[in-house]
Amino acid sequence: MADEDQPRDRDATRLARASLAADDPTGWFERLYAAAETGDAIVPWDRAGAHPLLLEWIAQRGIDGTGRRAMVVGAGPGHDAELVAGLGFATVAFDISETAIRAARARFPDSAVDYVAADLLDPPAAWQAAFDLVVEVMTVQALPDPPRAAAIAQVSGLVAPGGTLLAVAAVRADGDPPADGPPWPLTRREIDAFATGGLEPVTIEISRHDQSPVDWWRAELHRPR
Ligand SMILES: C[S@@+](CC[C@H](N)C(=O)[O-])C[C@H]1O[C@@H](n2cnc3c(N)ncnc32)[C@H](O)[C@@H]1O
């Protein structure tokens, strides 16, 4: 059984370290979700709802997704995808962990979201430049580099002409030493790197929310038509 008295990220850290030692930077996600399914691990990012900075951004923008398509990257528990689908977007949400996808479908049995198991590093060709809104919350920060730079470029590649990318990640400030992750917070240069393949920054801001003591990037980017 997972020990609730231990730090919430203990199991993720242990499994990630073993995975990285085997030169497999993404294998630990499935192992973590599978262990959590049997009560043998805690998924530290499994919140009760959508990410506060995504919620705030949506409230500020007053977004209506009717008739438009959205993609949620590394969707994990599914709360962000459910929020986005609730705005009217035809929403696809993917994760590399098949167990996470199965759990999200079971958690939201009446969901309008199309939950799909897929790898951000090798996404289906049909997803290229296909989504009016792309939401990436804490996926890239869960990957070391490599393959981080490739993952950033793949996220940006999902945005359709006229579309928007919203990326949320912890901040690694100038002068901070590299993190002994996961997670590996993003530098300014790394958050700026989402502006690739024609994407243009709209706002890149540092934010705080009441569920975390650290600074967060919230980056909104746009692909011109
Ligand atoms: C830190 S969690 C964040 C989950 C979710 N976005 C949230 O905020 O609750 C990172 C997620 O990205 C997924 N992930 C990691 N690498 C991935 C990849 N290459 N392709 C798809 N999903 C990936 C993991 O399985 C995990 O669910």
mmCIF file of C-alpha atoms and ligand atoms in Angstrom:
data_model
loop_
_atom_site.group_PDB
_atom_site.id
_atom_site.type_symbol
_atom_site.label_atom_id
_atom_site.label_comp_id
_atom_site.label_asym_id
_atom_site.label_seq_id
_atom_site.Cartn_x
_atom_site.Cartn_y
_atom_site.Cartn_z
ATOM 1 C CA MET A 1 0.000 0.000 0.000
ATOM 2 C CA ALA A 2 1.131 3.568 -0.658
ATOM 3 C CA ASP A 3 2.210 5.233 2.587
ATOM 4 C CA GLU A 4 0.298 8.526 2.864
ATOM 5 C CA ASP A 5 2.798 9.773 5.500
ATOM 6 C CA GLN A 6 5.618 9.805 2.919
ATOM 7 C CA PRO A 7 6.229 12.786 0.596
ATOM 8 C CA ARG A 8 3.678 12.646 -2.241
ATOM 9 C CA ASP A 9 6.404 12.481 -4.875
ATOM 10 C CA ARG A 10 8.339 9.581 -3.311
ATOM 11 C CA ASP A 11 7.051 6.872 -5.677
ATOM 12 C CA ALA A 12 7.388 9.056 -8.772
ATOM 13 C CA THR A 13 10.966 9.926 -7.839
ATOM 14 C CA ARG A 14 11.924 6.305 -7.211
ATOM 15 C CA LEU A 15 10.403 5.014 -10.440
ATOM 16 C CA ALA A 16 11.752 7.909 -12.508
ATOM 17 C CA ARG A 17 15.290 7.391 -11.245
ATOM 18 C CA ALA A 18 15.185 3.684 -12.147
ATOM 19 C CA SER A 19 13.766 4.514 -15.560
ATOM 20 C CA LEU A 20 16.362 7.179 -16.276
ATOM 21 C CA ALA A 21 19.163 4.863 -15.167
ATOM 22 C CA ALA A 22 17.903 2.465 -17.844
ATOM 23 C CA ASP A 23 17.983 5.293 -20.421
ATOM 24 C CA ASP A 24 14.174 5.223 -20.646
ATOM 25 C CA PRO A 25 12.917 8.730 -19.745
ATOM 26 C CA THR A 26 9.211 7.936 -20.240
ATOM 27 C CA GLY A 27 8.828 4.311 -19.069
ATOM 28 C CA TRP A 28 8.180 5.266 -15.463
ATOM 29 C CA PHE A 29 4.853 6.966 -16.127
ATOM 30 C CA GLU A 30 3.063 3.716 -16.966
ATOM 31 C CA ARG A 31 4.755 1.955 -14.041
ATOM 32 C CA LEU A 32 3.622 4.722 -11.659
ATOM 33 C CA TYR A 33 -0.004 4.742 -12.846
ATOM 34 C CA ALA A 34 -0.120 0.923 -12.776
ATOM 35 C CA ALA A 35 1.206 0.859 -9.199
ATOM 36 C CA ALA A 36 -1.263 3.567 -8.184
ATOM 37 C CA GLU A 37 -4.125 1.525 -9.638
ATOM 38 C CA THR A 38 -3.383 -1.267 -7.158
ATOM 39 C CA GLY A 39 -2.856 1.172 -4.289
ATOM 40 C CA ASP A 40 0.916 0.675 -4.263
ATOM 41 C CA ALA A 41 1.938 4.203 -5.251
ATOM 42 C CA ILE A 42 0.770 7.806 -5.222
ATOM 43 C CA VAL A 43 0.507 9.869 -8.411
ATOM 44 C CA PRO A 44 1.691 13.198 -6.983
ATOM 45 C CA TRP A 45 0.023 15.399 -9.620
ATOM 46 C CA ASP A 46 -3.402 13.757 -9.222
ATOM 47 C CA ARG A 47 -5.335 16.813 -8.047
ATOM 48 C CA ALA A 48 -9.018 17.057 -7.233
ATOM 49 C CA GLY A 49 -9.657 19.270 -10.245
ATOM 50 C CA ALA A 50 -8.179 21.240 -13.132
ATOM 51 C CA HIS A 51 -4.916 23.164 -12.700
ATOM 52 C CA PRO A 52 -5.617 26.512 -10.966
ATOM 53 C CA LEU A 53 -3.648 28.498 -13.582
ATOM 54 C CA LEU A 54 -5.631 26.907 -16.410
ATOM 55 C CA LEU A 55 -8.875 27.664 -14.583
ATOM 56 C CA GLU A 56 -7.817 31.281 -14.046
ATOM 57 C CA TRP A 57 -6.715 31.722 -17.680
ATOM 58 C CA ILE A 58 -10.022 30.390 -18.986
ATOM 59 C CA ALA A 59 -11.971 32.655 -16.641
ATOM 60 C CA GLN A 60 -9.920 35.681 -17.774
ATOM 61 C CA ARG A 61 -10.325 34.936 -21.475
ATOM 62 C CA GLY A 62 -13.985 33.880 -21.408
ATOM 63 C CA ILE A 63 -13.311 31.145 -23.964
ATOM 64 C CA ASP A 64 -16.081 29.480 -26.011
ATOM 65 C CA GLY A 65 -14.959 26.329 -27.802
ATOM 66 C CA THR A 66 -18.130 25.670 -29.764
ATOM 67 C CA GLY A 67 -17.292 24.272 -33.193
ATOM 68 C CA ARG A 68 -13.570 24.114 -32.428
ATOM 69 C CA ARG A 69 -11.084 21.363 -31.572
ATOM 70 C CA ALA A 70 -8.856 21.113 -28.504
ATOM 71 C CA MET A 71 -5.996 18.849 -27.508
ATOM 72 C CA VAL A 72 -4.824 18.206 -23.949
ATOM 73 C CA VAL A 73 -1.236 16.905 -23.855
ATOM 74 C CA GLY A 74 -0.118 14.423 -21.192
ATOM 75 C CA ALA A 75 -3.648 14.499 -19.822
ATOM 76 C CA GLY A 76 -2.989 12.205 -16.841
ATOM 77 C CA PRO A 77 -5.998 12.185 -14.489
ATOM 78 C CA GLY A 78 -8.175 14.038 -17.029
ATOM 79 C CA HIS A 79 -9.402 17.030 -15.012
ATOM 80 C CA ASP A 80 -7.972 19.600 -17.440
ATOM 81 C CA ALA A 81 -9.455 17.766 -20.428
ATOM 82 C CA GLU A 82 -12.892 17.690 -18.805
ATOM 83 C CA LEU A 83 -12.687 21.425 -18.148
ATOM 84 C CA VAL A 84 -11.728 22.147 -21.768
ATOM 85 C CA ALA A 85 -14.467 19.891 -23.140
ATOM 86 C CA GLY A 86 -16.939 21.731 -20.911
ATOM 87 C CA LEU A 87 -16.159 24.907 -22.866
ATOM 88 C CA GLY A 88 -17.617 23.297 -25.969
ATOM 89 C CA PHE A 89 -14.400 22.140 -27.675
ATOM 90 C CA ALA A 90 -14.377 18.750 -29.395
ATOM 91 C CA THR A 91 -11.565 17.540 -27.154
ATOM 92 C CA VAL A 92 -8.893 14.884 -27.585
ATOM 93 C CA ALA A 93 -6.682 14.121 -24.588
ATOM 94 C CA PHE A 94 -3.690 11.821 -24.715
ATOM 95 C CA ASP A 95 -1.150 10.290 -22.417
ATOM 96 C CA ILE A 96 1.729 7.859 -22.874
ATOM 97 C CA SER A 97 0.331 5.713 -20.048
ATOM 98 C CA GLU A 98 -2.411 3.329 -21.131
ATOM 99 C CA THR A 99 -3.347 2.846 -17.485
ATOM 100 C CA ALA A 100 -3.801 6.611 -17.068
ATOM 101 C CA ILE A 101 -6.043 6.723 -20.130
ATOM 102 C CA ARG A 102 -8.113 3.780 -18.909
ATOM 103 C CA ALA A 103 -8.411 5.396 -15.464
ATOM 104 C CA ALA A 104 -9.523 8.739 -16.958
ATOM 105 C CA ARG A 105 -12.226 7.006 -19.003
ATOM 106 C CA ALA A 106 -13.395 5.172 -15.859
ATOM 107 C CA ARG A 107 -13.302 8.340 -13.758
ATOM 108 C CA PHE A 108 -15.423 10.254 -16.272
ATOM 109 C CA PRO A 109 -17.710 7.566 -17.774
ATOM 110 C CA ASP A 110 -20.036 10.109 -19.412
ATOM 111 C CA SER A 111 -17.199 12.211 -20.789
ATOM 112 C CA ALA A 112 -17.267 13.872 -24.197
ATOM 113 C CA VAL A 113 -13.451 13.713 -24.255
ATOM 114 C CA ASP A 114 -11.732 11.316 -26.645
ATOM 115 C CA TYR A 115 -9.034 9.819 -24.389
ATOM 116 C CA VAL A 116 -6.191 8.275 -26.402
ATOM 117 C CA ALA A 117 -2.931 6.527 -25.480
ATOM 118 C CA ALA A 118 -0.162 8.101 -27.564
ATOM 119 C CA ASP A 119 3.417 9.320 -27.305
ATOM 120 C CA LEU A 120 4.070 13.045 -27.623
ATOM 121 C CA LEU A 121 7.452 12.192 -29.119
ATOM 122 C CA ASP A 122 5.764 10.299 -31.980
ATOM 123 C CA PRO A 123 2.224 11.649 -32.361
ATOM 124 C CA PRO A 124 -0.198 10.598 -35.113
ATOM 125 C CA ALA A 125 0.388 12.574 -38.322
ATOM 126 C CA ALA A 126 -3.277 13.620 -38.368
ATOM 127 C CA TRP A 127 -2.704 15.689 -35.230
ATOM 128 C CA GLN A 128 -0.231 18.055 -36.894
ATOM 129 C CA ALA A 129 -1.518 21.665 -36.894
ATOM 130 C CA ALA A 130 -5.010 20.296 -36.150
ATOM 131 C CA PHE A 131 -6.152 21.912 -32.880
ATOM 132 C CA ASP A 132 -7.574 25.364 -32.162
ATOM 133 C CA LEU A 133 -6.547 25.085 -28.511
ATOM 134 C CA VAL A 134 -3.638 23.013 -27.205
ATOM 135 C CA VAL A 135 -3.222 22.722 -23.439
ATOM 136 C CA GLU A 136 0.055 21.481 -21.997
ATOM 137 C CA VAL A 137 0.213 21.383 -18.184
ATOM 138 C CA MET A 138 3.343 19.962 -16.520
ATOM 139 C CA THR A 139 4.167 17.339 -19.169
ATOM 140 C CA VAL A 140 7.342 18.866 -20.562
ATOM 141 C CA GLN A 141 8.637 19.551 -17.052
ATOM 142 C CA ALA A 142 8.312 15.824 -16.337
ATOM 143 C CA LEU A 143 10.842 15.057 -19.092
ATOM 144 C CA PRO A 144 14.614 15.618 -18.886
ATOM 145 C CA ASP A 145 16.536 16.873 -21.912
ATOM 146 C CA PRO A 146 16.700 14.876 -24.062
ATOM 147 C CA PRO A 147 13.881 14.389 -24.976
ATOM 148 C CA ARG A 148 12.566 17.724 -23.672
ATOM 149 C CA ALA A 149 13.459 19.920 -26.652
ATOM 150 C CA ALA A 150 11.822 17.451 -29.049
ATOM 151 C CA ALA A 151 8.720 17.324 -26.821
ATOM 152 C CA ILE A 152 8.400 21.131 -26.830
ATOM 153 C CA ALA A 153 8.532 21.211 -30.640
ATOM 154 C CA GLN A 154 5.901 18.456 -30.871
ATOM 155 C CA VAL A 155 3.522 20.357 -28.557
ATOM 156 C CA SER A 156 3.795 23.471 -30.709
ATOM 157 C CA GLY A 157 3.266 21.434 -33.875
ATOM 158 C CA LEU A 158 -0.246 20.476 -32.739
ATOM 159 C CA VAL A 159 -1.565 24.064 -32.970
ATOM 160 C CA ALA A 160 -3.723 24.863 -36.025
ATOM 161 C CA PRO A 161 -3.461 28.125 -37.968
ATOM 162 C CA GLY A 162 -5.322 30.706 -35.892
ATOM 163 C CA GLY A 163 -4.988 28.475 -32.828
ATOM 164 C CA THR A 164 -3.665 28.959 -29.294
ATOM 165 C CA LEU A 165 -1.230 27.069 -27.080
ATOM 166 C CA LEU A 166 -1.423 27.406 -23.309
ATOM 167 C CA ALA A 167 1.594 25.942 -21.506
ATOM 168 C CA VAL A 168 1.995 25.739 -17.723
ATOM 169 C CA ALA A 169 5.267 24.657 -16.103
ATOM 170 C CA ALA A 170 7.299 25.327 -12.988
ATOM 171 C CA VAL A 171 9.982 28.021 -13.254
ATOM 172 C CA ARG A 172 13.721 27.428 -13.077
ATOM 173 C CA ALA A 173 15.046 30.924 -12.414
ATOM 174 C CA ASP A 174 18.306 32.230 -13.839
ATOM 175 C CA GLY A 175 21.071 31.065 -11.563
ATOM 176 C CA ASP A 176 19.105 28.130 -10.099
ATOM 177 C CA PRO A 177 21.071 24.875 -10.261
ATOM 178 C CA PRO A 178 19.632 22.058 -12.404
ATOM 179 C CA ALA A 179 16.866 20.227 -10.538
ATOM 180 C CA ASP A 180 17.341 16.700 -9.316
ATOM 181 C CA GLY A 181 13.990 15.863 -10.879
ATOM 182 C CA PRO A 182 11.362 14.953 -11.633
ATOM 183 C CA PRO A 183 10.135 17.544 -12.154
ATOM 184 C CA TRP A 184 12.726 19.575 -14.038
ATOM 185 C CA PRO A 185 11.389 23.161 -14.003
ATOM 186 C CA LEU A 186 11.768 25.159 -17.237
ATOM 187 C CA THR A 187 14.186 28.003 -17.836
ATOM 188 C CA ARG A 188 13.101 31.161 -19.669
ATOM 189 C CA ARG A 189 14.869 29.828 -22.745
ATOM 190 C CA GLU A 190 12.905 26.575 -22.580
ATOM 191 C CA ILE A 191 9.519 28.273 -22.198
ATOM 192 C CA ASP A 192 10.456 30.608 -25.077
ATOM 193 C CA ALA A 193 11.206 27.520 -27.185
ATOM 194 C CA PHE A 194 7.453 26.833 -27.561
ATOM 195 C CA ALA A 195 7.583 29.719 -30.057
ATOM 196 C CA THR A 196 8.771 27.495 -32.866
ATOM 197 C CA GLY A 197 7.460 26.444 -36.277
ATOM 198 C CA GLY A 198 5.582 29.735 -36.696
ATOM 199 C CA LEU A 199 4.056 30.052 -33.194
ATOM 200 C CA GLU A 200 4.266 33.546 -31.708
ATOM 201 C CA PRO A 201 4.219 34.432 -28.004
ATOM 202 C CA VAL A 202 1.169 36.351 -26.748
ATOM 203 C CA THR A 203 2.005 36.446 -23.036
ATOM 204 C CA ILE A 204 4.701 34.661 -21.055
ATOM 205 C CA GLU A 205 4.182 35.374 -17.394
ATOM 206 C CA ILE A 206 5.293 34.100 -14.017
ATOM 207 C CA SER A 207 2.352 33.254 -11.779
ATOM 208 C CA ARG A 208 1.571 31.783 -8.405
ATOM 209 C CA HIS A 209 -1.368 29.761 -7.143
ATOM 210 C CA ASP A 210 -2.463 28.714 -3.698
ATOM 211 C CA GLN A 211 -1.810 24.974 -4.179
ATOM 212 C CA SER A 212 1.954 25.366 -4.686
ATOM 213 C CA PRO A 213 4.799 27.332 -3.097
ATOM 214 C CA VAL A 214 6.775 27.743 -6.353
ATOM 215 C CA ASP A 215 6.653 30.106 -9.347
ATOM 216 C CA TRP A 216 4.929 28.921 -12.534
ATOM 217 C CA TRP A 217 5.282 29.879 -16.168
ATOM 218 C CA ARG A 218 1.990 30.464 -17.905
ATOM 219 C CA ALA A 219 2.687 30.920 -21.596
ATOM 220 C CA GLU A 220 0.077 31.706 -24.241
ATOM 221 C CA LEU A 221 1.172 31.444 -27.868
ATOM 222 C CA HIS A 222 -0.675 31.895 -31.155
ATOM 223 C CA ARG A 223 -0.213 30.554 -34.659
ATOM 224 C CA PRO A 224 -1.112 33.191 -37.265
ATOM 225 C CA ARG A 225 -3.487 32.098 -40.032
HETATM 226 C C1 LIG B 1 3.449 15.613 -14.318
HETATM 227 S S1 LIG B 1 2.208 14.707 -15.162
HETATM 228 C C2 LIG B 1 0.968 15.932 -15.482
HETATM 229 C C3 LIG B 1 -0.355 15.337 -15.847
HETATM 230 C C4 LIG B 1 -1.447 16.347 -16.190
HETATM 231 N N1 LIG B 1 -1.079 17.189 -17.300
HETATM 232 C C5 LIG B 1 -1.802 17.148 -14.983
HETATM 233 O O1 LIG B 1 -1.469 18.342 -14.947
HETATM 234 O O2 LIG B 1 -2.392 16.596 -14.046
HETATM 235 C C6 LIG B 1 2.914 14.417 -16.768
HETATM 236 C C7 LIG B 1 2.032 13.551 -17.629
HETATM 237 O O3 LIG B 1 2.590 13.461 -18.931
HETATM 238 C C8 LIG B 1 2.518 12.134 -19.383
HETATM 239 N N2 LIG B 1 3.611 11.965 -20.355
HETATM 240 C C9 LIG B 1 4.935 11.976 -20.115
HETATM 241 N N3 LIG B 1 5.619 11.806 -21.248
HETATM 242 C C10 LIG B 1 4.709 11.694 -22.230
HETATM 243 C C11 LIG B 1 4.807 11.478 -23.628
HETATM 244 N N4 LIG B 1 5.991 11.341 -24.223
HETATM 245 N N5 LIG B 1 3.666 11.391 -24.341
HETATM 246 C C12 LIG B 1 2.462 11.520 -23.734
HETATM 247 N N6 LIG B 1 2.303 11.716 -22.413
HETATM 248 C C13 LIG B 1 3.421 11.801 -21.667
HETATM 249 C C14 LIG B 1 2.670 11.298 -18.128
HETATM 250 O O4 LIG B 1 2.189 9.999 -18.253
HETATM 251 C C15 LIG B 1 1.880 12.135 -17.129
HETATM 252 O O5 LIG B 1 0.520 11.780 -17.104
#
